Coordinates of C-alpha atoms (C1' of nucleotides) in Angstrom, one line a residue:
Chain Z
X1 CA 159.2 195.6 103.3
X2 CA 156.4 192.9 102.1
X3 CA 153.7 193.0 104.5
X4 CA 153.5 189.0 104.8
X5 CA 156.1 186.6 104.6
X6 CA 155.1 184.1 101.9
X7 CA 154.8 180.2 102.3
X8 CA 156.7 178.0 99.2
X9 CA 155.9 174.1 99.0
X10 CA 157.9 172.6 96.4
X11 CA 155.2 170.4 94.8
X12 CA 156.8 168.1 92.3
X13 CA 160.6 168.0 90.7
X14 CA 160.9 166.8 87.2
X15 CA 164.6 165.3 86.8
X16 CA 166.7 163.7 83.7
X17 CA 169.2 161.1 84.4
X18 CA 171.4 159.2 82.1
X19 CA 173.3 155.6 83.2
X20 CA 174.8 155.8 79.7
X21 CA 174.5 152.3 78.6
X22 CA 171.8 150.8 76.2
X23 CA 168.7 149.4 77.9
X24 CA 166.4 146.1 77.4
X25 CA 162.7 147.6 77.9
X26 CA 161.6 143.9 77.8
X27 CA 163.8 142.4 79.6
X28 CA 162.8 145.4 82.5
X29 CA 159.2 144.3 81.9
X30 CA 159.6 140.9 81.9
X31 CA 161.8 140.9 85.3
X32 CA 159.2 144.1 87.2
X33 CA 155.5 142.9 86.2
X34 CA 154.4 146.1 88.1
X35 CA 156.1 148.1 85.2
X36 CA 154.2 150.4 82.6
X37 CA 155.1 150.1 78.8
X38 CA 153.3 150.5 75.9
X39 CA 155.9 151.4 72.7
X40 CA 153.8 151.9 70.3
X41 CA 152.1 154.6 72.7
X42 CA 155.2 155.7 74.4
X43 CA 158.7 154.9 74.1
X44 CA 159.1 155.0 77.4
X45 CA 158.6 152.7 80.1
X46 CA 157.0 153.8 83.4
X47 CA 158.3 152.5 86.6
X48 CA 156.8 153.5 89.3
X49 CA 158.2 153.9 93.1
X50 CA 155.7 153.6 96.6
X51 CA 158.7 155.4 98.7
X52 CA 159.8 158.7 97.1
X53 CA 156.4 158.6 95.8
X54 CA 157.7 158.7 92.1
X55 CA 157.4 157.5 88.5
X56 CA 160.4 157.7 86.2
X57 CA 160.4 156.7 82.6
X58 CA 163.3 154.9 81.4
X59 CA 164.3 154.5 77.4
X60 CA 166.6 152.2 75.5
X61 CA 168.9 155.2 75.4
X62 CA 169.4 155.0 79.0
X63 CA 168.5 158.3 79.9
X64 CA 165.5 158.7 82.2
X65 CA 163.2 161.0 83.4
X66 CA 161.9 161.2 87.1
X67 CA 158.7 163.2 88.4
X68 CA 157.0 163.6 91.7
X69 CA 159.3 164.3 93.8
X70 CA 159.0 167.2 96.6
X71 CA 162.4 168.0 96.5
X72 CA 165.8 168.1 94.5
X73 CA 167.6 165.7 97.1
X74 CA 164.2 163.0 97.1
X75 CA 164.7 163.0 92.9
X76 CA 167.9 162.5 93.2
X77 CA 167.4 159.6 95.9
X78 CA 164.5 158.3 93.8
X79 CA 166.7 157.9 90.7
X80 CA 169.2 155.8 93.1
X81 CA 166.4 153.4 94.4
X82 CA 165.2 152.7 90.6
X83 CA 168.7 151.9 89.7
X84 CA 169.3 150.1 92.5
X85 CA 166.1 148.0 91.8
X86 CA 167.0 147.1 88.2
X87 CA 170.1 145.8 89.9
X88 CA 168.9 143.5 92.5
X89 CA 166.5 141.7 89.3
X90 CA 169.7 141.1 87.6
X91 CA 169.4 143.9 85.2
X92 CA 172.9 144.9 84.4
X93 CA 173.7 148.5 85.1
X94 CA 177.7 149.4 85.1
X95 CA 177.3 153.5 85.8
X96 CA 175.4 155.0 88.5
X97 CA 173.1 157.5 87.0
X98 CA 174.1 161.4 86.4
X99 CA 171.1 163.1 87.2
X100 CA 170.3 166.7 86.3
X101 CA 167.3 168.7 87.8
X102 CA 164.9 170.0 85.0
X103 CA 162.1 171.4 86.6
X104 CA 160.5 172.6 90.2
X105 CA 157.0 173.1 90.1
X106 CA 155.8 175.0 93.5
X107 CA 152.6 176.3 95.5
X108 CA 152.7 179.6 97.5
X109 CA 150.7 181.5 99.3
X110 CA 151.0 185.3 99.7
X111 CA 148.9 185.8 102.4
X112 CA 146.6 188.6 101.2
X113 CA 144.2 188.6 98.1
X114 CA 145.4 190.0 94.7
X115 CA 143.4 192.5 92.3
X116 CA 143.6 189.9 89.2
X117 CA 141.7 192.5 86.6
X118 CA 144.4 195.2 87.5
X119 CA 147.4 193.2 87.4
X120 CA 146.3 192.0 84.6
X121 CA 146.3 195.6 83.0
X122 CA 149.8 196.5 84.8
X123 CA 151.5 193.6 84.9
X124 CA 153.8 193.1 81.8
X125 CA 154.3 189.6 79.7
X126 CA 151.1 188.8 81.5
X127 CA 148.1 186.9 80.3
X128 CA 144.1 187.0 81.9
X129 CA 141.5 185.0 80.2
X130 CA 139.1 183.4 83.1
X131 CA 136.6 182.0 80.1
X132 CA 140.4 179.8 79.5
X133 CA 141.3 179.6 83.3
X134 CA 141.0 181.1 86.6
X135 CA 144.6 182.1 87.0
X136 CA 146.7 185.0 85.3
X137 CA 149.9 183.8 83.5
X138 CA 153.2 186.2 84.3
X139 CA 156.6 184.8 82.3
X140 CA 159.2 186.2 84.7
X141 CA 162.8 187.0 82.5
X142 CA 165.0 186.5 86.1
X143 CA 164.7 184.0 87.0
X144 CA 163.5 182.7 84.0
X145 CA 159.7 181.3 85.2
X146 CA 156.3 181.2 84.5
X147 CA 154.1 182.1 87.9
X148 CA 149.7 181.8 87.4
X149 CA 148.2 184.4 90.1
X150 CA 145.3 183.5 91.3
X151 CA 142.8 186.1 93.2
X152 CA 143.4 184.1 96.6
X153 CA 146.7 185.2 96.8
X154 CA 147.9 181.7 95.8
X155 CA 150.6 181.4 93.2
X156 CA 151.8 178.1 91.5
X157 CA 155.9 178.6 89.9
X158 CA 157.3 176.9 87.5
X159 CA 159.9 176.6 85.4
X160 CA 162.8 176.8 87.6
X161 CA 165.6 174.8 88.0
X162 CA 167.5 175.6 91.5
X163 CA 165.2 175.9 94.2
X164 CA 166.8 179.2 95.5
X165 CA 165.3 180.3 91.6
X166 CA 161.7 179.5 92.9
X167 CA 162.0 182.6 96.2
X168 CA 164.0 184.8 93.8
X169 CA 160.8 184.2 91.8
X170 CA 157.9 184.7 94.5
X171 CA 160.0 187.8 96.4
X172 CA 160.4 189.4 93.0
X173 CA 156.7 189.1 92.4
X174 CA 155.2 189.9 95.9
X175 CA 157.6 193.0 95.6
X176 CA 156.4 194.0 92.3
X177 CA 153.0 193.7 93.4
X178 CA 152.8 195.5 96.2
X179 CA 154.9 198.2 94.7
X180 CA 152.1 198.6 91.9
X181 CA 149.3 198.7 94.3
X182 CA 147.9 195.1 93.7
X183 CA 147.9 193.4 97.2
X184 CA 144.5 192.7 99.3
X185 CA 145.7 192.2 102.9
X186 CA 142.8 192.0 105.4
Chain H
X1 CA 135.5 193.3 49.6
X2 CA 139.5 192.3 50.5
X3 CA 140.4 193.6 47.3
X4 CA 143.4 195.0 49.0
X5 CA 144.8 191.7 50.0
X6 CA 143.8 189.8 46.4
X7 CA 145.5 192.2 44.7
X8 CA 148.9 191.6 46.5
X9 CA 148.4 187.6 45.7
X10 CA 149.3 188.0 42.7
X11 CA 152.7 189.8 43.0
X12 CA 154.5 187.2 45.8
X13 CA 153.5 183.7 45.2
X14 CA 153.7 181.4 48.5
X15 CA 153.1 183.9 50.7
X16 CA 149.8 184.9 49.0
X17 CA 148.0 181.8 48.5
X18 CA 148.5 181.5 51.8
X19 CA 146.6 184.8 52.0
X20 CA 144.1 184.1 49.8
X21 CA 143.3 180.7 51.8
X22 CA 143.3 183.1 54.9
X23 CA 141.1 185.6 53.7
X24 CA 138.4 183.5 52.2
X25 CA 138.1 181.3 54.9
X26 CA 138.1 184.9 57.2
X27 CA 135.2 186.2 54.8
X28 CA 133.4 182.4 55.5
X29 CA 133.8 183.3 59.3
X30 CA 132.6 186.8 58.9
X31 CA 129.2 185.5 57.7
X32 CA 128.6 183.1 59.5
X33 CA 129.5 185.1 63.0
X34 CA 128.1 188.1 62.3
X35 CA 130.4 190.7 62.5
X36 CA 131.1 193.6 61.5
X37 CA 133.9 194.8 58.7
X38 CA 136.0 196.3 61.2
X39 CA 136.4 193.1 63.0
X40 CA 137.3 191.2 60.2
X41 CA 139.8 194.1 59.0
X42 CA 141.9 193.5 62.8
X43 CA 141.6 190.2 62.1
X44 CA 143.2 190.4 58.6
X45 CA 146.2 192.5 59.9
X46 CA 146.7 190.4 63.1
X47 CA 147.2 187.2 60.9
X48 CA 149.3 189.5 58.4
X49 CA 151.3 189.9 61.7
X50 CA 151.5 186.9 62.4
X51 CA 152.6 185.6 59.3
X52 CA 155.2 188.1 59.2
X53 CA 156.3 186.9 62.4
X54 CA 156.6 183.4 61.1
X55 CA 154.0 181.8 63.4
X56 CA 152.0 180.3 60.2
X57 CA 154.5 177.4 59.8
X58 CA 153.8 173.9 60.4
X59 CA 150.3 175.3 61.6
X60 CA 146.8 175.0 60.2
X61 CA 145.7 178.1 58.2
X62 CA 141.9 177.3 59.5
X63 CA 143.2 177.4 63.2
X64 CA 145.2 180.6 62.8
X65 CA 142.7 182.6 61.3
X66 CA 140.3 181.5 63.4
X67 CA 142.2 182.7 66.5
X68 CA 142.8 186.1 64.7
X69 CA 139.6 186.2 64.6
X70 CA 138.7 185.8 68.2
X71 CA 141.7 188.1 68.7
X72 CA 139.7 190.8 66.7
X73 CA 136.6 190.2 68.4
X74 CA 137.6 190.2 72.1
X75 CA 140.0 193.8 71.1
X76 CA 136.9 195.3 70.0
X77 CA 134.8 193.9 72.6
X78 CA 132.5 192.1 70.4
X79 CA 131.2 189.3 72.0
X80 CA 131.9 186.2 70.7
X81 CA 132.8 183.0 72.8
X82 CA 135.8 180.2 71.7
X83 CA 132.4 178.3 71.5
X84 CA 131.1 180.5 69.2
X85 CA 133.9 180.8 66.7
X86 CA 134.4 176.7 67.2
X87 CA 131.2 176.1 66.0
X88 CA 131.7 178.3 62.8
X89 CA 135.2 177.1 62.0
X90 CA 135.0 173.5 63.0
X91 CA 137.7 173.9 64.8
X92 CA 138.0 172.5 68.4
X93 CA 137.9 175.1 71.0
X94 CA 141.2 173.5 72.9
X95 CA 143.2 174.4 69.6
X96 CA 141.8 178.2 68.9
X97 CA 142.2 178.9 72.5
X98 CA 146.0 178.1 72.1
X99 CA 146.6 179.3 68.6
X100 CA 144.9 182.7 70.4
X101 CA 147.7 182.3 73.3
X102 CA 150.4 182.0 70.7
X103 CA 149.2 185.4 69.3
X104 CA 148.8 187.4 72.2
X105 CA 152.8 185.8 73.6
X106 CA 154.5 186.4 70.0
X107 CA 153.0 189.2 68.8
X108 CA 152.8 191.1 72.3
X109 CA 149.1 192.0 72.2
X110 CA 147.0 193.0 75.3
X111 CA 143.3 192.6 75.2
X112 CA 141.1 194.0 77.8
X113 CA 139.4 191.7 79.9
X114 CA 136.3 190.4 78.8
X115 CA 133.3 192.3 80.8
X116 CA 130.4 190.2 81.8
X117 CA 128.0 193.2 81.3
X118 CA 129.0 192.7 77.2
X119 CA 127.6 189.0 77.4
X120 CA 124.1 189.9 79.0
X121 CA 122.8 190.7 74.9
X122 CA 123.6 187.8 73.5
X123 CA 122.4 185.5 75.8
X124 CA 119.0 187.2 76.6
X125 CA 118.3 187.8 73.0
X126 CA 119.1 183.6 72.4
X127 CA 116.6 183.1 75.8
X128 CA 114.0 185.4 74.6
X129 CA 114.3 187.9 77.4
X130 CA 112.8 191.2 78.0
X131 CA 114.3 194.5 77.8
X132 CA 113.9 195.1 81.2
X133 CA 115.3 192.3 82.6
X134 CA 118.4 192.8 80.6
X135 CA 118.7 196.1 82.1
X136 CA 118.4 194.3 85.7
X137 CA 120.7 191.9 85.1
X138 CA 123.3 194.8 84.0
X139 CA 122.8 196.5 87.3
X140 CA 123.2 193.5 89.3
X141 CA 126.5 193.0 87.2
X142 CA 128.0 196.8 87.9
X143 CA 127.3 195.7 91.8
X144 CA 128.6 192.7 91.2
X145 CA 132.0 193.9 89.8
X146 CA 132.1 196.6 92.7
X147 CA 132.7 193.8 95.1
X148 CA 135.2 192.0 93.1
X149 CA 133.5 188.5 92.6
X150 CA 133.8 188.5 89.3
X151 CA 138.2 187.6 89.4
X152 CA 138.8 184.2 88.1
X153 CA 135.5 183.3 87.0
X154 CA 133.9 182.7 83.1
X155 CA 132.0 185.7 82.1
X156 CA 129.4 184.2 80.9
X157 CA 128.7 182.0 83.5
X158 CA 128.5 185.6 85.4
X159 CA 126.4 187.1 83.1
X160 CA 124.3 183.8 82.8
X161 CA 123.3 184.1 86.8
X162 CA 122.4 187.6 86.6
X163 CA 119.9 187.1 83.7
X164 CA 118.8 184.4 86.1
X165 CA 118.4 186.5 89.2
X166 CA 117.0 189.3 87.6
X167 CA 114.4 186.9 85.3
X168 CA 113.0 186.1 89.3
X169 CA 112.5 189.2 90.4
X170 CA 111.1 190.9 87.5
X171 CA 108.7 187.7 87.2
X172 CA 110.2 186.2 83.8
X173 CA 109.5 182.9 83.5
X174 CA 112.9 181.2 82.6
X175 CA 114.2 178.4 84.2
X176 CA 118.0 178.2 85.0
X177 CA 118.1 175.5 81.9
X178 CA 116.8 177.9 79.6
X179 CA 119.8 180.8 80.6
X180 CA 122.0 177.8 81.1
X181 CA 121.1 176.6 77.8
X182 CA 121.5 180.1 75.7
X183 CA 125.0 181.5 77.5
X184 CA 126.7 177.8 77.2
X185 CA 126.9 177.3 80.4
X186 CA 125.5 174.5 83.1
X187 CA 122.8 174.9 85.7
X188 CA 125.3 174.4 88.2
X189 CA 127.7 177.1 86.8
X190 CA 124.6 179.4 87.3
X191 CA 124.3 178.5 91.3
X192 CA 127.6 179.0 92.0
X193 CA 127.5 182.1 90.6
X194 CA 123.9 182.9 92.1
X195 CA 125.5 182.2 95.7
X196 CA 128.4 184.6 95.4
X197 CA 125.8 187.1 94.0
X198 CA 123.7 186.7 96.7
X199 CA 126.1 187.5 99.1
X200 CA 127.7 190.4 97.2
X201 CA 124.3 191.9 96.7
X202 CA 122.4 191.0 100.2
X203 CA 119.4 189.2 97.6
Chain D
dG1 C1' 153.2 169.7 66.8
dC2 C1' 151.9 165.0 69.4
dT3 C1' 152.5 161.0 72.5
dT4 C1' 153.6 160.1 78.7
dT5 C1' 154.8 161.5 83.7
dA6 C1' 154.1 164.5 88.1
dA7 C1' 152.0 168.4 90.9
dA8 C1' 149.6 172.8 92.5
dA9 C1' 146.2 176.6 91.9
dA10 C1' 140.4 177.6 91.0
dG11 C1' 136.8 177.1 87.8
dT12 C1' 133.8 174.3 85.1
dA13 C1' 131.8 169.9 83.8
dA14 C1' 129.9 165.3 83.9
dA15 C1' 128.8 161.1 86.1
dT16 C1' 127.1 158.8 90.5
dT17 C1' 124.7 158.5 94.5
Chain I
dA1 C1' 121.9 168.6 95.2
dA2 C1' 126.1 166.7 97.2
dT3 C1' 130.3 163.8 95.9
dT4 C1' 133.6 162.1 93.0
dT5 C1' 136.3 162.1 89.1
dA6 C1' 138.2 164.7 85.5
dC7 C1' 139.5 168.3 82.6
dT8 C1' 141.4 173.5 81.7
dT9 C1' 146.6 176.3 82.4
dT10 C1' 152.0 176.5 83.4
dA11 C1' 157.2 174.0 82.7
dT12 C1' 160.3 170.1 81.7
dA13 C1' 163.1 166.0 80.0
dA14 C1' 163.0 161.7 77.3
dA15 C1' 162.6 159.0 71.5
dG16 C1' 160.0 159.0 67.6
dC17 C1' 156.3 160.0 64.5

DNA sequence: GCTTTAAAAAGTAAATT
DNA sequence: AATTTACTTTATAAAGC
């Protein structure tokens, strides 16, 4: 029953991995000049990949974090490559990484305008300041995500950790916006 | 004045000097902003709540009460910008504006959304500006809102290019630095907003 | 709470040209 | 005044202050 069919674009990934195994940050840096790390700034080191367009941050923990990617499968795949880096410049790493999806961060676009000052007044765990920023906040409780609304009928999700999480997300909105009266379609 | 609340300090101990920090600091604030007791009364009971609610750990007492504050002021519709109450609490704008979010998530409050047309006062009184172009600029607003340009965008900066566009026609002599200058906003904000008037209002 | 990383939305701002 | 760059908001993990 929603007059449009939205469009999702799964914008960036956020993923944890763990090779369990101490790491040498300076032996890393010394072996990849390209790398990024400042410890008394960050504990983390920055490594950085042209192709999945990526930069994860490794620690002396082992456990790394991965953002950029478009998808679940390309963080998954990007983890791989930066593993299978640190092994081709001699950096010894005995487990393959367990990698665990954290965070999907997507665009959408409804296709018609939404009434921001009146979903703001219906709309409930929702937030409207436009002195703070243009976009209303909603905290959806299932799934469990925070969507901003903007008056173009644009929507930015995030929060969730499955992709199908991200349409349960959007289709529960769109529905609950149209059902209240808050869709602009021209 | 806040009797009420010294009197309880001296029955529970931690929780009150943390009150009586609160509450002179709020009285401070009530001076030096302006407003009126009922205002500052909100205020008091929002950051009661929020103590209550637990949110005053590990935070600054200055920050909190400062975002009660603004909390009070926007649920009465007294017009008072983040800048505003920044300026008086010297406390940076990022961190009221979050301590304020904090409030509104844990203690459930709603507020109504600022309305430009509340704004116009303030800034024409700061830019010198007639009666009648006030008046102007409040019509070109209730237009303005009609034809829902208003979603998404600062208030001010709203109310700023109406007091512009009305200063024109009625012949004020104001330059879009001067409005710019008394509603906190730049001369570009102003255009923007001038262009989408404009359009909205066939100018 | 902060620090760092990525990305989108739309508005505002500041620095260049 | 047009461009460019940059910051506002949202979530999320990591180790440590």
């Amino acid at each position: 029953m929603p007059q449009t069919k939205p469009i999702v674009s799964v914008e960036n990934v956020v993923a944890s991995a763990s090779v369990d195994q101490k790491m040498d940050l300076n032996e890393i840096t010394r072996t990849f000049p390209d790398v990024e790390y400042h410890p008394d700034q960050f504990p983390g080191l920055v490594f950085r990949l042209k192709s999945p367009k990526t930069a994860t941050l490794i620690f002396t923990s082992g456990k790394m974090v991965c953002t950029g990617s478009k998808s679940e499968e390309m963080a998954r795949k990007a983890v791989k490559t930066v593993v299978q880096k640190l092994r081709k410049g001699g950096i010894k790493v005995k487990k393959d990484a367990v990698v665990e999806i954290q965070n999907i961060v997507a665009s959408i676009n409804l296709g018609g305008k939404i009434h921001l000052e009146q979903a703001a007044r219906t709309l409930p765990r929702s937030m409207y300041e436009p002195e703070q920023f243009p976009g209303l906040i909603h905290r959806m409780l299932d799934p469990k995500t925070v969507i901003l609304l903007f008056s173009s009928g644009k929507l930015v999700c995030t929060g969730a950790k499955k992709e199908p999480d991200v349409y349960r997300s959007v289709n529960n909105l769109h529905a609950l916006l149209e059902e209240k009266d808050l869709m602009i379609y021209d | 004045r806040l009797r009420t609340w010294d009197s309880r300090s001296q029955v529970h101990e931690p929780v009150d000097r943390n009150f009586r920090q609160a509450f002179s600091e709020l009285d401070r604030l009530k001076d030096k902003l302006a407003v009126g007791d009922a205002v500052i009364e909100k205020a008091a009971y929002i950051y009661r709540k929020a103590l209550e609610k637990g949110l005053v750990r590990g935070r600054s007492i200055s920050a909190l009460i400062a975002s009660a504050l603004y909390a009070a002021c926007r649920d009465t519709e007294t017009p008072r910008t983040l800048k505003d109450i920044g300026q008086a609490s010297n406390i940076k704008r990022k961190d009221i504006a979050r301590c304020y979010r904090l409030l509104l998530r844990e203690l459930n409050l709603k507020m109504p959304v600022v309305d430009p047309i509340k704004c116009i006062s303030r800034i024409a009184s700061k830019a010198g500006l007639s009666e009648k172009t006030k008046r102007k600029a409040t019509k070109i607003l209730q237009t303005a809102e009609e034809n829902k340009i208003s979603a998404g965008k600062d208030p001010m900066g709203l109310a700023a290019a109406a007091l512009y566009v009305a200063c024109v026609t009625n012949g004020e002599n104001k330059t879009q630095r001067d409005v710019a200058e008394a509603a906190g906003v730049t001369e570009v904000t102003i255009r923007n907003r001038y262009k989408g008037l404009k359009v909205a209002l066939n100018l």
